[in-house]
Coordinates of C-alpha atoms in Angstrom, one line a residue:
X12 CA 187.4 103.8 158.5
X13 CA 185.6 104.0 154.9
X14 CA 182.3 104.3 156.9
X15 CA 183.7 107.2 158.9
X16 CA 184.9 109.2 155.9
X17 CA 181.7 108.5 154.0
X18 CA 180.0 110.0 157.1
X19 CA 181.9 113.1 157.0
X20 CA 181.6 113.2 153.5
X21 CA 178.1 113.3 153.7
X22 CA 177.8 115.5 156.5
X23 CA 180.7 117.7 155.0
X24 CA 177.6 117.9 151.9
X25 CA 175.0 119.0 153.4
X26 CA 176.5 121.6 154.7
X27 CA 176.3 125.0 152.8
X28 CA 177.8 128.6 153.3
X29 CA 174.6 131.3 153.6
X30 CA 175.9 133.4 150.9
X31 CA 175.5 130.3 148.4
X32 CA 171.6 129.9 150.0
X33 CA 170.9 133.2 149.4
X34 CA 171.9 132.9 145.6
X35 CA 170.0 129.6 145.2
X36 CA 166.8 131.7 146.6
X37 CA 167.5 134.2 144.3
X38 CA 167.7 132.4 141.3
X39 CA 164.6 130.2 142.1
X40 CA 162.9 133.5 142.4
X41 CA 163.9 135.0 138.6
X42 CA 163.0 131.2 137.1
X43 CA 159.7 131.2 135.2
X44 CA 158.1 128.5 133.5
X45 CA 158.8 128.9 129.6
X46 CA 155.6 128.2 127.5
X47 CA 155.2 125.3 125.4
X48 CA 156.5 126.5 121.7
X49 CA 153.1 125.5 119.5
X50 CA 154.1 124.7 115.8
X51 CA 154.6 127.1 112.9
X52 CA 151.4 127.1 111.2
X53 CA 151.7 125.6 107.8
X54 CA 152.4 127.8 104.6
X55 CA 149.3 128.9 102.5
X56 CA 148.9 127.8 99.3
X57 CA 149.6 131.2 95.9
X58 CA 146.3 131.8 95.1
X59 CA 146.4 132.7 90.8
X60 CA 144.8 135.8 90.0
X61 CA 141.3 136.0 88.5
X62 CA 140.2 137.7 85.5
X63 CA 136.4 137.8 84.6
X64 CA 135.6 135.5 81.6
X65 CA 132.2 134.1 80.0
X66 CA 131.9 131.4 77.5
X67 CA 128.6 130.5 75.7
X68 CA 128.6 127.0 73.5
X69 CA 125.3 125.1 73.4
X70 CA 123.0 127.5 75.0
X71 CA 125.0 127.2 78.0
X72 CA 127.1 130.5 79.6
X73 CA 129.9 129.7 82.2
X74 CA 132.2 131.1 83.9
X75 CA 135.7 131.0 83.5
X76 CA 138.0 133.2 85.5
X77 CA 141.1 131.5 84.9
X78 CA 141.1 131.1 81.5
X79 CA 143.5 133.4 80.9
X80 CA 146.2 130.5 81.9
X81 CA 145.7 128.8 78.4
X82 CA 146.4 132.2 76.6
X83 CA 149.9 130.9 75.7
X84 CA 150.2 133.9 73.0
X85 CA 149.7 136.5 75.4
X86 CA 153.0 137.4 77.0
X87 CA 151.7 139.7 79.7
X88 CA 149.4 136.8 80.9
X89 CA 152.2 134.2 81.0
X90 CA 154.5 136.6 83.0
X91 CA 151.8 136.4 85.0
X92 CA 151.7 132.2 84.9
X93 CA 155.8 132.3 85.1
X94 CA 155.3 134.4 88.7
X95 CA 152.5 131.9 89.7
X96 CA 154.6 128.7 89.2
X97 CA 157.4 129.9 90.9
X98 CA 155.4 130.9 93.8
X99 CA 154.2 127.1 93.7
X100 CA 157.4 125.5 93.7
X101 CA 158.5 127.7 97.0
X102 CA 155.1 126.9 98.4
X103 CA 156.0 122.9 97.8
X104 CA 159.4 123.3 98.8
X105 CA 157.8 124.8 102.2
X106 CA 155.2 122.1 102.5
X107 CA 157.9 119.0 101.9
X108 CA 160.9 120.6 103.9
X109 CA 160.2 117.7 107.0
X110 CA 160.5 115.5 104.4
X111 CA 164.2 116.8 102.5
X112 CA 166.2 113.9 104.2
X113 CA 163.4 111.6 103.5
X114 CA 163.9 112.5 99.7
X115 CA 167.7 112.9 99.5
X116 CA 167.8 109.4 100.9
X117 CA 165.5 107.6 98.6
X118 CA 167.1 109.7 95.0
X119 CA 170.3 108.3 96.4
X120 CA 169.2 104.7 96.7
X121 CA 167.5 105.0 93.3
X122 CA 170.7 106.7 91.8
X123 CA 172.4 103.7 93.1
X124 CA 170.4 101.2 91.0
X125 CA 170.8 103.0 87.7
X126 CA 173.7 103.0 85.0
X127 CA 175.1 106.1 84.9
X128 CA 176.2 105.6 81.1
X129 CA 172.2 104.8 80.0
X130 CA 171.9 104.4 76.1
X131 CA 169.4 103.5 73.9
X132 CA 169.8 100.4 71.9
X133 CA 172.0 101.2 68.6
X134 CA 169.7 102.2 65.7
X135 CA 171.3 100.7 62.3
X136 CA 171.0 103.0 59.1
X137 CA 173.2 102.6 56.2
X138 CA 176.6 102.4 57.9
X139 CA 175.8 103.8 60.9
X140 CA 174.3 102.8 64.5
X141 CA 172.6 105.9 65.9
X142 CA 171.9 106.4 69.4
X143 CA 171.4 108.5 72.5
X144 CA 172.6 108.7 75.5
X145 CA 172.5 110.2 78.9
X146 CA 175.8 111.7 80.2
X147 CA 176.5 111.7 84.1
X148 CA 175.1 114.4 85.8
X149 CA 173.8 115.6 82.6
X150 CA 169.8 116.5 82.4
X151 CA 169.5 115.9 78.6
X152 CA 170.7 113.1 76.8
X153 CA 173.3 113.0 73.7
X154 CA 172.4 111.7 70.0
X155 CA 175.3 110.2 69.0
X156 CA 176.6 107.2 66.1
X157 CA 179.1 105.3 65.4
X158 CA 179.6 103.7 62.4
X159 CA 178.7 99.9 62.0
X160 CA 182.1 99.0 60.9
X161 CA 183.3 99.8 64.1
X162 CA 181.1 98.2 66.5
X163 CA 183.4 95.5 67.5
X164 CA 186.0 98.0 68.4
X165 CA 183.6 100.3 70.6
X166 CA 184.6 99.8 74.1
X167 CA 182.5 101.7 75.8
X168 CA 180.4 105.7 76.5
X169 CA 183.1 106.1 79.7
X170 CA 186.3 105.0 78.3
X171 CA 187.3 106.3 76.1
X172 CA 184.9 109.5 77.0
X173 CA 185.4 111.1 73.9
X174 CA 184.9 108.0 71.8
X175 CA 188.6 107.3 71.0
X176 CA 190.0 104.5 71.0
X177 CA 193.6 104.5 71.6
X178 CA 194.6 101.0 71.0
X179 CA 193.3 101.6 67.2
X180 CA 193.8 105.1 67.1
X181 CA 190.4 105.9 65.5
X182 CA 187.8 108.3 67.2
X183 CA 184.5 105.7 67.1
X184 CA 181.9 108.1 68.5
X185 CA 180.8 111.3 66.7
X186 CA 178.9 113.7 69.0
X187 CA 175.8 114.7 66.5
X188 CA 173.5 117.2 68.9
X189 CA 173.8 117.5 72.9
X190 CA 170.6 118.4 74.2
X191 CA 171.7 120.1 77.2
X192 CA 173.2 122.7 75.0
X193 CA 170.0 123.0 73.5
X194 CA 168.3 123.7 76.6
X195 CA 170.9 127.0 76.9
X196 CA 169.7 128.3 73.3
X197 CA 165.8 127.7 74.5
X198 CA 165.7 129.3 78.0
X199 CA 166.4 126.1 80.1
X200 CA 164.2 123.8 78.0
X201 CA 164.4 121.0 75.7
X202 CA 162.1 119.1 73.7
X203 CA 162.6 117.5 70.3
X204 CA 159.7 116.6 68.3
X205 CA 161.0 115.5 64.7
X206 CA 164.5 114.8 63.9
X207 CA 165.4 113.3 60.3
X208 CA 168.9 112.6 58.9
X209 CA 169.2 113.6 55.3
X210 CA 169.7 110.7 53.1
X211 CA 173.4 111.0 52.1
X212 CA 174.2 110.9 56.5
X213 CA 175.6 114.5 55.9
X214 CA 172.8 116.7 57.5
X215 CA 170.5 116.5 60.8
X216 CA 167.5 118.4 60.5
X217 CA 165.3 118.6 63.9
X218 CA 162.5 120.7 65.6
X219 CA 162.9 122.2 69.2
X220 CA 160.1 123.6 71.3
X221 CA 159.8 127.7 71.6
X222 CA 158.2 127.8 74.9
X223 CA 158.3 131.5 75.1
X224 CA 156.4 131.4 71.9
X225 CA 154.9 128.3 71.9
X226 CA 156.0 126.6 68.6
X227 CA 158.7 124.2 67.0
X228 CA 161.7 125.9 65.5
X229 CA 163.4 124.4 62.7
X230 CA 167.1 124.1 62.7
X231 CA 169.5 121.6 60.3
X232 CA 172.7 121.0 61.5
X233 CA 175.9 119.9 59.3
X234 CA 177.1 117.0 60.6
X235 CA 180.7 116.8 59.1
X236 CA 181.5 120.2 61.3
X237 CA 178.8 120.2 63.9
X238 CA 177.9 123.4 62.9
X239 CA 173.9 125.1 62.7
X240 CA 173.7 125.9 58.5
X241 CA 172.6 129.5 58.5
X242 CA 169.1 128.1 56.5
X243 CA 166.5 127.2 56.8
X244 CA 165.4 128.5 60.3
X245 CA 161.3 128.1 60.1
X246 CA 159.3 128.6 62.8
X247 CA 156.0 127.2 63.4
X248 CA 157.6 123.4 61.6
X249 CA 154.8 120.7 62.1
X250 CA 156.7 118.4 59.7
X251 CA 159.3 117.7 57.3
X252 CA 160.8 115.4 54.6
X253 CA 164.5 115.2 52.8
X254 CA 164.8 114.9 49.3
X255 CA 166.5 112.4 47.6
X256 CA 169.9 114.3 46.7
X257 CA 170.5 115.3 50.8
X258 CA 170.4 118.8 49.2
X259 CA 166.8 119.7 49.8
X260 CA 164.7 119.8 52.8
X261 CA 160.7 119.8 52.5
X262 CA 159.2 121.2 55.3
X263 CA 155.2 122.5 56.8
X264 CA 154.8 125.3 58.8
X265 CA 151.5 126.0 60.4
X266 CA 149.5 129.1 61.0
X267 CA 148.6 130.8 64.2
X268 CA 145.8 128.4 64.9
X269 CA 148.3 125.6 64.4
X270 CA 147.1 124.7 61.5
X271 CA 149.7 123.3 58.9
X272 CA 149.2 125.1 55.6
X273 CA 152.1 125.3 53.8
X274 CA 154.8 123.2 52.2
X275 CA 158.1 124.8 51.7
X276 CA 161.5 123.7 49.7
X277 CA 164.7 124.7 50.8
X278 CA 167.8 124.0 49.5
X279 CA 171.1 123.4 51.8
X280 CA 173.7 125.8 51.5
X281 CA 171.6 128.0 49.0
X282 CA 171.1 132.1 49.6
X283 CA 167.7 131.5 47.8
X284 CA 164.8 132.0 49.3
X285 CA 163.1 128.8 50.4
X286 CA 160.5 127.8 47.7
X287 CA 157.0 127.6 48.6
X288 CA 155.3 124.5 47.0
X289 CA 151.9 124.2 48.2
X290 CA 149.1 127.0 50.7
X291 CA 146.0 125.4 51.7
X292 CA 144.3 128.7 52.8
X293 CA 140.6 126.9 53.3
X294 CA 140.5 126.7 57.1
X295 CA 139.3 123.6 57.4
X296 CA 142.5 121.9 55.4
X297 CA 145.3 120.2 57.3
X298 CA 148.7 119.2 55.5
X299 CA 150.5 116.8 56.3
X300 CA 153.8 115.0 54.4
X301 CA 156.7 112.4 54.6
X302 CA 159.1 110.9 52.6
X303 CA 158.8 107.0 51.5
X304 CA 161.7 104.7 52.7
X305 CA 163.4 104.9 49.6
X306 CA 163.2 108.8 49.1
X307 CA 162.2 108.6 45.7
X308 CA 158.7 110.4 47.1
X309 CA 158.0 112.8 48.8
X310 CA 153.8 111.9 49.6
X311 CA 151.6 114.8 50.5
X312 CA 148.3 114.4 52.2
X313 CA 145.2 116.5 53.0
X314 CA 142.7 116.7 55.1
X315 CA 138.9 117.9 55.1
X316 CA 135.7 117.7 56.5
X317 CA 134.6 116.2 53.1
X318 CA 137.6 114.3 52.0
X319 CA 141.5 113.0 52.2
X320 CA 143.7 113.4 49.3
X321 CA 147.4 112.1 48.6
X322 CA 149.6 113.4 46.0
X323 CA 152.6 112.6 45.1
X324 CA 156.5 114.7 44.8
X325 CA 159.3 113.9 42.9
X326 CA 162.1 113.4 45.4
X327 CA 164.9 113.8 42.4
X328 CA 163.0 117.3 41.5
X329 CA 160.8 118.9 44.3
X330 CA 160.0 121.7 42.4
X331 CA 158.7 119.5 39.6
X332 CA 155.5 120.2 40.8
X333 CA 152.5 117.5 42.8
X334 CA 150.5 114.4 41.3
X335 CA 146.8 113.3 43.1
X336 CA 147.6 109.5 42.9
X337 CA 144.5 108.7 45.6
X338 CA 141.3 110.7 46.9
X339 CA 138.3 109.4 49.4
X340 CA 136.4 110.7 51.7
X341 CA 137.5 112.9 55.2
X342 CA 138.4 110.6 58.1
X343 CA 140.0 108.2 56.1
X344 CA 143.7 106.8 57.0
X345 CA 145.8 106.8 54.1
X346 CA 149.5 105.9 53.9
X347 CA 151.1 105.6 51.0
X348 CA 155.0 103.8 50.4
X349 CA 156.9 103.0 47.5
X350 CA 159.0 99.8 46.4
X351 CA 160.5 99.1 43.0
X352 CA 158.3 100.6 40.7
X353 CA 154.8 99.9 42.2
X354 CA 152.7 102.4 45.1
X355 CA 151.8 100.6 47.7
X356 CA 148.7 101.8 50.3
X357 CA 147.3 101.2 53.1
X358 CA 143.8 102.4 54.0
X359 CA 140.6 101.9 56.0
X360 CA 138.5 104.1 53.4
X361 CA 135.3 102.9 52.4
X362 CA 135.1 100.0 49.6
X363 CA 132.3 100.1 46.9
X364 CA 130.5 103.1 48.7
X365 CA 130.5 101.2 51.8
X366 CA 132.0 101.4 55.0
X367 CA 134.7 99.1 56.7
X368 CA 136.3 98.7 59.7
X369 CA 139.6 97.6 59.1
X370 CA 142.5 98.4 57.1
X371 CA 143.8 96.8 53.5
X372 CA 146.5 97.1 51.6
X373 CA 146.5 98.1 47.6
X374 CA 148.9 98.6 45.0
X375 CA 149.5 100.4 41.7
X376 CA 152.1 100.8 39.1
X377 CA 154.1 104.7 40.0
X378 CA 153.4 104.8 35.7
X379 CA 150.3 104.3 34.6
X380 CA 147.3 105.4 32.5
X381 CA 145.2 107.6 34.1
X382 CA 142.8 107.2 35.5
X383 CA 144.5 105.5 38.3
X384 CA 143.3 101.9 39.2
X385 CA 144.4 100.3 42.4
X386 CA 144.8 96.8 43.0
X387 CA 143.9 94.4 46.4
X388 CA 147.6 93.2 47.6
X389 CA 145.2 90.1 49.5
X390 CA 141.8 88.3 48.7
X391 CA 139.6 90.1 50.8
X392 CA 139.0 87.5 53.8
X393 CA 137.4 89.1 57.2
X394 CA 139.2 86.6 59.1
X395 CA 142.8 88.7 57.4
X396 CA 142.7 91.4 59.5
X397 CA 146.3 93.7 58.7
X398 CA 147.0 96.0 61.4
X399 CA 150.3 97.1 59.9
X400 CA 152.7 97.4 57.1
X401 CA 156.0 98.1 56.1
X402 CA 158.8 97.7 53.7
X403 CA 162.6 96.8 53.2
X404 CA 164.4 95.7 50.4
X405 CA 163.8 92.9 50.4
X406 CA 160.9 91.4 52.6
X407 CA 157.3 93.5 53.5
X408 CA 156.6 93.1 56.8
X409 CA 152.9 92.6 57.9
X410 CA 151.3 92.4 61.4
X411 CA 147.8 90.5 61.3
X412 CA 145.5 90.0 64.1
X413 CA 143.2 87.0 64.7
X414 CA 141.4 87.4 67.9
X415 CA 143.4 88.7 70.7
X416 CA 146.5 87.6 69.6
X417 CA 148.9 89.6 66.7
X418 CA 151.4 87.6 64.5
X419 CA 154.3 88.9 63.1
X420 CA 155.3 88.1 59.2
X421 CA 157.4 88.5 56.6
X422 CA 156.5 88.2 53.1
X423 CA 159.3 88.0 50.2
X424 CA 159.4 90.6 47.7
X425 CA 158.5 91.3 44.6
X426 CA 155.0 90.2 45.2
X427 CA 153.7 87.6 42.6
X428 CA 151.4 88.8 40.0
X429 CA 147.5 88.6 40.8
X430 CA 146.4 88.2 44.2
X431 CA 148.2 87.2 47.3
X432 CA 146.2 84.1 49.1
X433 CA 144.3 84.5 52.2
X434 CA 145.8 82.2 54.6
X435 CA 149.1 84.0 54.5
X436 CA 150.5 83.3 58.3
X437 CA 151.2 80.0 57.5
X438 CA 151.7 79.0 53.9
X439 CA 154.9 79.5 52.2
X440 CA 154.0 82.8 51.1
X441 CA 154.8 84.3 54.5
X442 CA 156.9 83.5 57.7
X443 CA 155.5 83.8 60.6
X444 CA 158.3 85.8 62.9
X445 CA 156.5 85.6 66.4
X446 CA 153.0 85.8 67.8
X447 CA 152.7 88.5 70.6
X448 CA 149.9 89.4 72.8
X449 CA 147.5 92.0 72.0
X450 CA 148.7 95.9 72.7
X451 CA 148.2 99.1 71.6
X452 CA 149.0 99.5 67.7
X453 CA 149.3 103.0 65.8
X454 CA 149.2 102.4 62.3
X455 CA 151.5 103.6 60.0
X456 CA 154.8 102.0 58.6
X457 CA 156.3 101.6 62.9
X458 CA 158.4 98.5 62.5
X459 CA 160.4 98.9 59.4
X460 CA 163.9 98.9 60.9
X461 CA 163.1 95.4 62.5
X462 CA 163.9 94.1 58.8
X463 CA 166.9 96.6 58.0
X464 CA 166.7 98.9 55.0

């Protein structure tokens, strides 16, 4: 019986009124064979305008006809570079668009494996810990402190968000700058180049980068309110230095070559107009100045083609006018720090008329006859060579290098009188903290806050 159905089933099938025929002839007479659909073609890479340029140096003329993209003062040609970029970033966006899942997928798994709360270890100054950190979904990280006393009672960035702690009742975390906010005041951008808290913890002084006019303003901020102090507000800052008092900020400002020139005082919370303590108007002179651990200097050097001087600043009076404690010739590195009562520095200029190679370390009395006589802090050994200083209260912290290999030490202070004996590393004049493998050292004063202040 199932046979018999199927069989008229089937027959029942094939069989097919005209009119549907017809419309199945029809149709398969309308049908044409689409085309393959080729590709889009690939976007072309912006092309930057071109403006005729020569240069001649050495006999030799080139040309140049995009030179105009390092003209940073000339706002018409970075319109220009501004339209350019942007036309880049759509042309890349076009380019990796195949590739958008490819990248959500992998910014997700990395996102996954980092802290969303990421800080910098806590920075101890006086009674504070400073630090910064990166809030979630935030660009730009936060400087923020805490003060030491505290520490144990900090739970964490998250919770309490706003630093509070509710089982004490005390608010641990004080906001100091948000750099995202920053970015808003300087067109989407942010980049810090020198921040220095003023002695007394009251007042944040920092430099942000103008990129629409291509320099480092100078703002302080009052830390107590959070509020920007109406001066000073430099632009063109290369460097700066606080007074002793907190009061009084010392600060270089450069010329439109970049070139730092001048030295400026200004006085926190004054209406006077900021003092101008030194103008190196020779163009081949380069200021440059910092403030020794202590703050009781303010040191002050220059830089020529023929020599390197270093004076010295009263950081009780700034306006009291600058001492030459130390001149050599140009090229020289000179740093020069302060601990009870002597000048310590540290220098690779040349000994006796002659050349050397490596740094020492001298010393001389802040009061003293002139002329000025410096004294060797070591026996000169050449198998001593210092590749860094720095001080504390206490201990002066040296890093020497035999071979490949750096060690670490400590040496208690005051130094003895005379000269300190060569094999320091390992007699009881110094400790030896920890060797460490050889890696790129920049001299000047890096590791002071390993030994506290």
């Amino acid at each position: 019986m199932r046979h018999l159905l199927a069989t008229v089933n089937g027959h029942h099938r094939r069989l097919r009124h005209p009119a549907t025929t017809v419309l199945l002839i029809r149709s398969s007479v309308h049908y044409k064979l689409q085309k393959p659909q080729h590709p889009p073609s690939p976007p072309k890479p912006p092309k930057p305008p071109q403006k005729p340029a020569s240069f001649t140096l050495h006999d030799m003329t080139w040309d140049d006809p995009y030179s105009w993209m390092s003209s940073l003062n000339d706002k018409v040609a970075m319109r220009h570079m501004d339209v350019y970029m942007e036309q880049e970033e759509k042309y890349t966006e076009a380019v990796m668009s195949d590739a958008e899942r490819l990248h959500s997928k992998l910014q997700s798994e990395m996102a996954s494996r980092i802290a969303s709360d990421l800080s910098t270890p806590p920075l101890r100054w006086g009674p504070w810990l400073y630090y910064r950190r990166i809030e979630e979904g935030k660009q730009y990280p936060v400087l923020c402190r805490r003060l030491a006393s505290l520490n144990e009672e900090f739970i964490s960035h998250k919770s309490p968000s706003a630093g509070f702690d509710f089982t004490s009742g005390k608010r641990i975390e004080q906001k100091l700058i948000d750099y995202n906010q920053e970015a808003e005041r300087f067109g989407g951008y942010a980049y810090e180049e020198l921040s220095e808290v003023s002695p007394d913890h009251r007042y944040l002084a920092y430099t942000m980068y103008d990129k629409d006019n291509d320099y480092f303003k100078l703002s302080v901020r009052d830390l107590n309110f959070g509020s920007l102090c109406t001066k000073p507000q430099a632009d063109r800052v290369s460097n700066l230095a606080w007074a002793k008092s907190g009061k009084q900020l010392l600060y270089v400002v450069t010329d439109h070559n970049k070139r730092p020139y001048r030295i400026y005082c200004s006085t926190i919370g004054s209406n006077e107009e900021d003092v101008l303590l030194l103008e190196e108007s020779t163009a081949n002179v380069y200021v440059n100045i910092r403030h020794t651990k202590d703050f009781r200097f303010v040191t002050v050097n220059t830089f020529t083609t023929t020599s390197s001087k270093v004076f010295l600043i009263n950081a009780a009076d700034p306006l009291s006018g600058l001492t030459l404690v130390w001149e050599c010739e140009a090229m020289a590195h000179c740093i020069v720090e302060h601990h009870q009562g002597y000048l310590y520095l540290f220098t690779d200029a040349a000994k006796e008329g002659k050349p050397v190679d490596w740094h020492y370390l001298l010393r001389s009395p802040v009061h003293t006859s002139e002329p000025r006589k410096w004294e060797s802090v070591f026996i000169d050994d050449q198998e001593l060579i210092i590749e860094d200083v720095d001080f504390c209260d206490t201990h002066m912290g040296i890093i020497t290098r035999d071979g490949w290999k750096f060690k670490l030490c400590s040496v208690a202070l005051p130094l003895p009188a005379g000269k300190i004996e060569k094999a320091l590393p390992s007699n009881l004049i110094g400790k030896v903290l920890f060797y460490m493998p050889m890696f790129g050292f920049h001299h000047g004063w890096k590791f002071g806050h390993m030994f506290g202040q």
